[in-house]
């Protein structure tokens, strides 16, 4: 976050969204830009090196979509960044689905996710398979799926996840352990 904007300013600006009469959106974007780029880099770290979206493009696309939100009541910076992380995941999944649709006649190549080792999953799983497995996990345990999304895709630490989800650190650790085992079983067929 920019050193020019204390957390209280960011929270106040978020509460004013989407009312942008005084350039609140521009100040908010400037204050959160570094964190949005960090999130984007974290998401892209799990992608194949030949991915066509850059961290800048991903963070800007997520910002444009979030800035258009009219029904969301932002609670604080952490809430905004958690939703931004989810938005980035959706953008990447949609990007991959569109790429696959364009190449239906071509040979399919799996998208490699280097961060799958942390989840104890095979490295050849693609983002669409992980996305579909997370959707299935949401049906079984929605909070555990959010923990995975925030940790794995969003790059947040356990304590940050606990703050965003308003649960204890122990709960986050339990959910993370459960989700890793569940996803491993789901994605490896074991």
PDB file of C-alpha atoms in Angstrom:
ATOM      1  CA  UNK A   1       0.000   0.000   0.000  1.00  0.00           C
ATOM      2  CA  UNK A   2       1.170   3.516  -0.677  1.00  0.00           C
ATOM      3  CA  UNK A   3       2.859   5.248   2.262  1.00  0.00           C
ATOM      4  CA  UNK A   4       0.729   8.328   1.500  1.00  0.00           C
ATOM      5  CA  UNK A   5      -2.558   6.653   2.469  1.00  0.00           C
ATOM      6  CA  UNK A   6      -3.076   5.400   6.019  1.00  0.00           C
ATOM      7  CA  UNK A   7      -5.402   2.438   6.547  1.00  0.00           C
ATOM      8  CA  UNK A   8      -8.136   4.704   7.909  1.00  0.00           C
ATOM      9  CA  UNK A   9      -8.121   6.700   4.643  1.00  0.00           C
ATOM     10  CA  UNK A  10      -8.361   3.505   2.572  1.00  0.00           C
ATOM     11  CA  UNK A  11     -11.255   2.240   4.686  1.00  0.00           C
ATOM     12  CA  UNK A  12     -13.037   5.599   4.375  1.00  0.00           C
ATOM     13  CA  UNK A  13     -12.457   5.677   0.611  1.00  0.00           C
ATOM     14  CA  UNK A  14     -13.778   2.139   0.267  1.00  0.00           C
ATOM     15  CA  UNK A  15     -16.941   3.100   2.110  1.00  0.00           C
ATOM     16  CA  UNK A  16     -17.454   5.935  -0.420  1.00  0.00           C
ATOM     17  CA  UNK A  17     -17.299   3.635  -3.448  1.00  0.00           C
ATOM     18  CA  UNK A  18     -18.746   3.907  -6.066  1.00  0.00           C
ATOM     19  CA  UNK A  19     -19.473   7.592  -5.384  1.00  0.00           C
ATOM     20  CA  UNK A  20     -16.464   9.161  -7.098  1.00  0.00           C
ATOM     21  CA  UNK A  21     -17.243  12.865  -7.055  1.00  0.00           C
ATOM     22  CA  UNK A  22     -13.959  13.797  -5.399  1.00  0.00           C
ATOM     23  CA  UNK A  23     -11.630  11.400  -7.233  1.00  0.00           C
ATOM     24  CA  UNK A  24     -11.907   8.794  -4.484  1.00  0.00           C
ATOM     25  CA  UNK A  25     -11.492   5.986  -7.022  1.00  0.00           C
ATOM     26  CA  UNK A  26      -8.200   7.412  -8.280  1.00  0.00           C
ATOM     27  CA  UNK A  27      -6.829   7.831  -4.746  1.00  0.00           C
ATOM     28  CA  UNK A  28      -7.989   4.361  -3.786  1.00  0.00           C
ATOM     29  CA  UNK A  29      -6.397   2.816  -6.874  1.00  0.00           C
ATOM     30  CA  UNK A  30      -3.113   4.590  -6.151  1.00  0.00           C
ATOM     31  CA  UNK A  31      -3.195   3.471  -2.504  1.00  0.00           C
ATOM     32  CA  UNK A  32      -3.927  -0.176  -3.340  1.00  0.00           C
ATOM     33  CA  UNK A  33      -2.025  -0.518  -6.622  1.00  0.00           C
ATOM     34  CA  UNK A  34       1.081  -2.148  -5.139  1.00  0.00           C
ATOM     35  CA  UNK A  35      -1.043  -4.685  -3.271  1.00  0.00           C
ATOM     36  CA  UNK A  36      -3.129  -5.446  -6.362  1.00  0.00           C
ATOM     37  CA  UNK A  37       0.075  -6.057  -8.333  1.00  0.00           C
ATOM     38  CA  UNK A  38       1.392  -8.305  -5.535  1.00  0.00           C
ATOM     39  CA  UNK A  39      -1.818 -10.318  -5.703  1.00  0.00           C
ATOM     40  CA  UNK A  40      -1.593 -10.510  -9.494  1.00  0.00           C
ATOM     41  CA  UNK A  41       2.028 -11.701  -9.338  1.00  0.00           C
ATOM     42  CA  UNK A  42       1.008 -14.305  -6.780  1.00  0.00           C
ATOM     43  CA  UNK A  43      -1.742 -15.591  -9.073  1.00  0.00           C
ATOM     44  CA  UNK A  44       0.519 -15.598 -12.122  1.00  0.00           C
ATOM     45  CA  UNK A  45       3.265 -17.428 -10.230  1.00  0.00           C
ATOM     46  CA  UNK A  46       0.989 -20.487 -10.464  1.00  0.00           C
ATOM     47  CA  UNK A  47       0.641 -20.151 -14.224  1.00  0.00           C
ATOM     48  CA  UNK A  48       2.718 -21.413 -17.122  1.00  0.00           C
ATOM     49  CA  UNK A  49       5.610 -19.082 -18.025  1.00  0.00           C
ATOM     50  CA  UNK A  50       4.087 -18.503 -21.470  1.00  0.00           C
ATOM     51  CA  UNK A  51       0.900 -17.003 -20.045  1.00  0.00           C
ATOM     52  CA  UNK A  52      -0.322 -14.029 -22.063  1.00  0.00           C
ATOM     53  CA  UNK A  53      -1.635 -11.911 -19.173  1.00  0.00           C
ATOM     54  CA  UNK A  54       0.836  -9.778 -17.264  1.00  0.00           C
ATOM     55  CA  UNK A  55       0.576  -8.796 -13.608  1.00  0.00           C
ATOM     56  CA  UNK A  56      -0.227  -5.261 -14.736  1.00  0.00           C
ATOM     57  CA  UNK A  57      -3.010  -6.393 -17.069  1.00  0.00           C
ATOM     58  CA  UNK A  58      -4.467  -8.733 -14.438  1.00  0.00           C
ATOM     59  CA  UNK A  59      -4.423  -6.101 -11.677  1.00  0.00           C
ATOM     60  CA  UNK A  60      -5.971  -3.472 -13.973  1.00  0.00           C
ATOM     61  CA  UNK A  61      -8.702  -5.830 -15.200  1.00  0.00           C
ATOM     62  CA  UNK A  62      -9.526  -6.790 -11.610  1.00  0.00           C
ATOM     63  CA  UNK A  63      -9.609  -3.103 -10.618  1.00  0.00           C
ATOM     64  CA  UNK A  64     -11.992  -2.198 -13.443  1.00  0.00           C
ATOM     65  CA  UNK A  65     -14.347  -5.009 -12.491  1.00  0.00           C
ATOM     66  CA  UNK A  66     -14.204  -4.164  -8.785  1.00  0.00           C
ATOM     67  CA  UNK A  67     -14.673  -0.453  -9.376  1.00  0.00           C
ATOM     68  CA  UNK A  68     -17.873  -1.282 -11.254  1.00  0.00           C
ATOM     69  CA  UNK A  69     -19.306  -3.059  -8.197  1.00  0.00           C
ATOM     70  CA  UNK A  70     -22.325  -1.132  -6.973  1.00  0.00           C
ATOM     71  CA  UNK A  71     -23.861  -3.573  -4.488  1.00  0.00           C
ATOM     72  CA  UNK A  72     -20.747  -4.505  -2.514  1.00  0.00           C
ATOM     73  CA  UNK A  73     -20.273  -2.768   0.823  1.00  0.00           C
ATOM     74  CA  UNK A  74     -16.520  -2.840   1.379  1.00  0.00           C
ATOM     75  CA  UNK A  75     -15.704  -3.427   5.040  1.00  0.00           C
ATOM     76  CA  UNK A  76     -11.986  -2.707   4.901  1.00  0.00           C
ATOM     77  CA  UNK A  77      -8.787  -3.124   2.897  1.00  0.00           C
ATOM     78  CA  UNK A  78      -8.584  -6.859   3.648  1.00  0.00           C
ATOM     79  CA  UNK A  79     -12.134  -7.442   2.397  1.00  0.00           C
ATOM     80  CA  UNK A  80     -11.381  -5.525  -0.800  1.00  0.00           C
ATOM     81  CA  UNK A  81      -8.163  -7.465  -1.432  1.00  0.00           C
ATOM     82  CA  UNK A  82      -9.850 -10.804  -0.744  1.00  0.00           C
ATOM     83  CA  UNK A  83     -12.526 -10.016  -3.328  1.00  0.00           C
ATOM     84  CA  UNK A  84      -9.807  -8.765  -5.711  1.00  0.00           C
ATOM     85  CA  UNK A  85      -8.041 -12.109  -5.359  1.00  0.00           C
ATOM     86  CA  UNK A  86     -11.231 -13.999  -6.175  1.00  0.00           C
ATOM     87  CA  UNK A  87     -11.818 -11.697  -9.155  1.00  0.00           C
ATOM     88  CA  UNK A  88      -8.299 -12.381 -10.435  1.00  0.00           C
ATOM     89  CA  UNK A  89      -8.880 -16.114 -10.187  1.00  0.00           C
ATOM     90  CA  UNK A  90     -12.069 -15.767 -12.232  1.00  0.00           C
ATOM     91  CA  UNK A  91     -10.278 -13.644 -14.826  1.00  0.00           C
ATOM     92  CA  UNK A  92      -7.544 -16.285 -15.183  1.00  0.00           C
ATOM     93  CA  UNK A  93     -10.030 -19.140 -15.429  1.00  0.00           C
ATOM     94  CA  UNK A  94     -12.078 -17.271 -18.044  1.00  0.00           C
ATOM     95  CA  UNK A  95      -8.887 -16.416 -19.942  1.00  0.00           C
ATOM     96  CA  UNK A  96      -7.853 -20.071 -20.004  1.00  0.00           C
ATOM     97  CA  UNK A  97     -11.327 -21.237 -21.062  1.00  0.00           C
ATOM     98  CA  UNK A  98     -11.329 -18.684 -23.895  1.00  0.00           C
ATOM     99  CA  UNK A  99      -7.859 -19.799 -24.972  1.00  0.00           C
ATOM    100  CA  UNK A 100      -9.003 -23.425 -25.045  1.00  0.00           C
ATOM    101  CA  UNK A 101     -12.106 -22.518 -27.028  1.00  0.00           C
ATOM    102  CA  UNK A 102      -9.914 -20.780 -29.624  1.00  0.00           C
ATOM    103  CA  UNK A 103      -7.745 -23.876 -29.970  1.00  0.00           C
ATOM    104  CA  UNK A 104     -10.313 -26.667 -29.977  1.00  0.00           C
ATOM    105  CA  UNK A 105      -8.866 -28.182 -33.137  1.00  0.00           C
ATOM    106  CA  UNK A 106      -5.300 -27.960 -31.830  1.00  0.00           C
ATOM    107  CA  UNK A 107      -3.715 -30.439 -29.463  1.00  0.00           C
ATOM    108  CA  UNK A 108      -4.577 -29.660 -25.843  1.00  0.00           C
ATOM    109  CA  UNK A 109      -1.651 -28.781 -23.633  1.00  0.00           C
ATOM    110  CA  UNK A 110      -2.037 -28.815 -19.865  1.00  0.00           C
ATOM    111  CA  UNK A 111      -1.384 -25.537 -18.079  1.00  0.00           C
ATOM    112  CA  UNK A 112       1.300 -26.140 -15.488  1.00  0.00           C
ATOM    113  CA  UNK A 113       0.834 -24.678 -12.035  1.00  0.00           C
ATOM    114  CA  UNK A 114       4.108 -24.599 -10.145  1.00  0.00           C
ATOM    115  CA  UNK A 115       2.448 -23.905  -6.775  1.00  0.00           C
ATOM    116  CA  UNK A 116       0.576 -27.201  -6.733  1.00  0.00           C
ATOM    117  CA  UNK A 117       3.433 -28.792  -4.773  1.00  0.00           C
ATOM    118  CA  UNK A 118       2.218 -26.852  -1.730  1.00  0.00           C
ATOM    119  CA  UNK A 119      -1.163 -28.502  -2.127  1.00  0.00           C
ATOM    120  CA  UNK A 120       0.528 -31.871  -2.782  1.00  0.00           C
ATOM    121  CA  UNK A 121      -1.062 -32.075  -6.230  1.00  0.00           C
ATOM    122  CA  UNK A 122       0.504 -33.204  -9.507  1.00  0.00           C
ATOM    123  CA  UNK A 123       2.215 -30.323 -11.339  1.00  0.00           C
ATOM    124  CA  UNK A 124       0.411 -31.076 -14.599  1.00  0.00           C
ATOM    125  CA  UNK A 125      -3.018 -30.025 -13.261  1.00  0.00           C
ATOM    126  CA  UNK A 126      -4.389 -26.983 -14.961  1.00  0.00           C
ATOM    127  CA  UNK A 127      -6.124 -23.966 -13.504  1.00  0.00           C
ATOM    128  CA  UNK A 128      -9.503 -25.064 -14.855  1.00  0.00           C
ATOM    129  CA  UNK A 129      -9.240 -28.436 -13.073  1.00  0.00           C
ATOM    130  CA  UNK A 130      -8.256 -26.688  -9.841  1.00  0.00           C
ATOM    131  CA  UNK A 131     -11.108 -24.210 -10.300  1.00  0.00           C
ATOM    132  CA  UNK A 132     -13.633 -27.021 -10.831  1.00  0.00           C
ATOM    133  CA  UNK A 133     -12.293 -28.888  -7.788  1.00  0.00           C
ATOM    134  CA  UNK A 134     -12.608 -25.709  -5.702  1.00  0.00           C
ATOM    135  CA  UNK A 135     -16.205 -25.290  -6.853  1.00  0.00           C
ATOM    136  CA  UNK A 136     -16.900 -28.853  -5.703  1.00  0.00           C
ATOM    137  CA  UNK A 137     -15.162 -28.157  -2.374  1.00  0.00           C
ATOM    138  CA  UNK A 138     -17.363 -25.062  -1.902  1.00  0.00           C
ATOM    139  CA  UNK A 139     -20.381 -27.370  -1.876  1.00  0.00           C
ATOM    140  CA  UNK A 140     -18.801 -29.531   0.838  1.00  0.00           C
ATOM    141  CA  UNK A 141     -17.092 -26.785   2.876  1.00  0.00           C
ATOM    142  CA  UNK A 142     -17.356 -23.217   1.619  1.00  0.00           C
ATOM    143  CA  UNK A 143     -15.021 -21.747   4.243  1.00  0.00           C
ATOM    144  CA  UNK A 144     -12.274 -24.279   3.498  1.00  0.00           C
ATOM    145  CA  UNK A 145     -12.564 -23.410  -0.209  1.00  0.00           C
ATOM    146  CA  UNK A 146     -12.178 -19.705   0.657  1.00  0.00           C
ATOM    147  CA  UNK A 147      -9.076 -20.522   2.712  1.00  0.00           C
ATOM    148  CA  UNK A 148      -7.528 -22.276  -0.291  1.00  0.00           C
ATOM    149  CA  UNK A 149      -8.464 -19.441  -2.608  1.00  0.00           C
ATOM    150  CA  UNK A 150      -6.990 -16.789  -0.336  1.00  0.00           C
ATOM    151  CA  UNK A 151      -3.832 -18.751   0.518  1.00  0.00           C
ATOM    152  CA  UNK A 152      -3.064 -20.472  -2.765  1.00  0.00           C
ATOM    153  CA  UNK A 153      -4.315 -17.959  -5.301  1.00  0.00           C
ATOM    154  CA  UNK A 154      -4.226 -14.795  -3.217  1.00  0.00           C
ATOM    155  CA  UNK A 155      -0.880 -15.415  -1.549  1.00  0.00           C
ATOM    156  CA  UNK A 156      -2.207 -14.452   1.881  1.00  0.00           C
ATOM    157  CA  UNK A 157      -0.688 -15.869   5.057  1.00  0.00           C
ATOM    158  CA  UNK A 158      -2.772 -17.776   7.610  1.00  0.00           C
ATOM    159  CA  UNK A 159      -3.146 -14.767   9.906  1.00  0.00           C
ATOM    160  CA  UNK A 160      -4.307 -12.573   6.999  1.00  0.00           C
ATOM    161  CA  UNK A 161      -6.822 -15.230   5.947  1.00  0.00           C
ATOM    162  CA  UNK A 162      -8.103 -15.424   9.526  1.00  0.00           C
ATOM    163  CA  UNK A 163      -8.594 -11.653   9.556  1.00  0.00           C
ATOM    164  CA  UNK A 164     -10.388 -11.577   6.190  1.00  0.00           C
ATOM    165  CA  UNK A 165     -12.703 -14.468   7.100  1.00  0.00           C
ATOM    166  CA  UNK A 166     -13.140 -13.298  10.709  1.00  0.00           C
ATOM    167  CA  UNK A 167     -12.196 -16.706  12.150  1.00  0.00           C
ATOM    168  CA  UNK A 168      -9.418 -17.903  14.430  1.00  0.00           C
ATOM    169  CA  UNK A 169      -5.950 -18.826  13.218  1.00  0.00           C
ATOM    170  CA  UNK A 170      -6.534 -22.410  14.410  1.00  0.00           C
ATOM    171  CA  UNK A 171      -9.677 -22.605  12.263  1.00  0.00           C
ATOM    172  CA  UNK A 172      -7.751 -21.454   9.200  1.00  0.00           C
ATOM    173  CA  UNK A 173      -5.054 -24.067   9.830  1.00  0.00           C
ATOM    174  CA  UNK A 174      -7.674 -26.834  10.201  1.00  0.00           C
ATOM    175  CA  UNK A 175      -9.493 -25.725   7.062  1.00  0.00           C
ATOM    176  CA  UNK A 176      -6.206 -25.563   5.118  1.00  0.00           C
ATOM    177  CA  UNK A 177      -5.266 -29.109   6.165  1.00  0.00           C
ATOM    178  CA  UNK A 178      -8.725 -30.443   5.325  1.00  0.00           C
ATOM    179  CA  UNK A 179      -8.864 -28.646   1.971  1.00  0.00           C
ATOM    180  CA  UNK A 180      -5.398 -29.818   0.915  1.00  0.00           C
ATOM    181  CA  UNK A 181      -6.303 -33.449   1.605  1.00  0.00           C
ATOM    182  CA  UNK A 182      -9.691 -33.114  -0.102  1.00  0.00           C
ATOM    183  CA  UNK A 183      -8.239 -31.418  -3.205  1.00  0.00           C
ATOM    184  CA  UNK A 184      -5.416 -33.941  -3.438  1.00  0.00           C
ATOM    185  CA  UNK A 185      -7.933 -36.768  -3.449  1.00  0.00           C
ATOM    186  CA  UNK A 186     -10.204 -34.980  -5.914  1.00  0.00           C
ATOM    187  CA  UNK A 187      -7.472 -34.038  -8.404  1.00  0.00           C
ATOM    188  CA  UNK A 188      -5.460 -37.254  -8.288  1.00  0.00           C
ATOM    189  CA  UNK A 189      -8.420 -39.604  -8.280  1.00  0.00           C
ATOM    190  CA  UNK A 190      -7.056 -41.226  -5.131  1.00  0.00           C
TER     191      UNK A 190
END
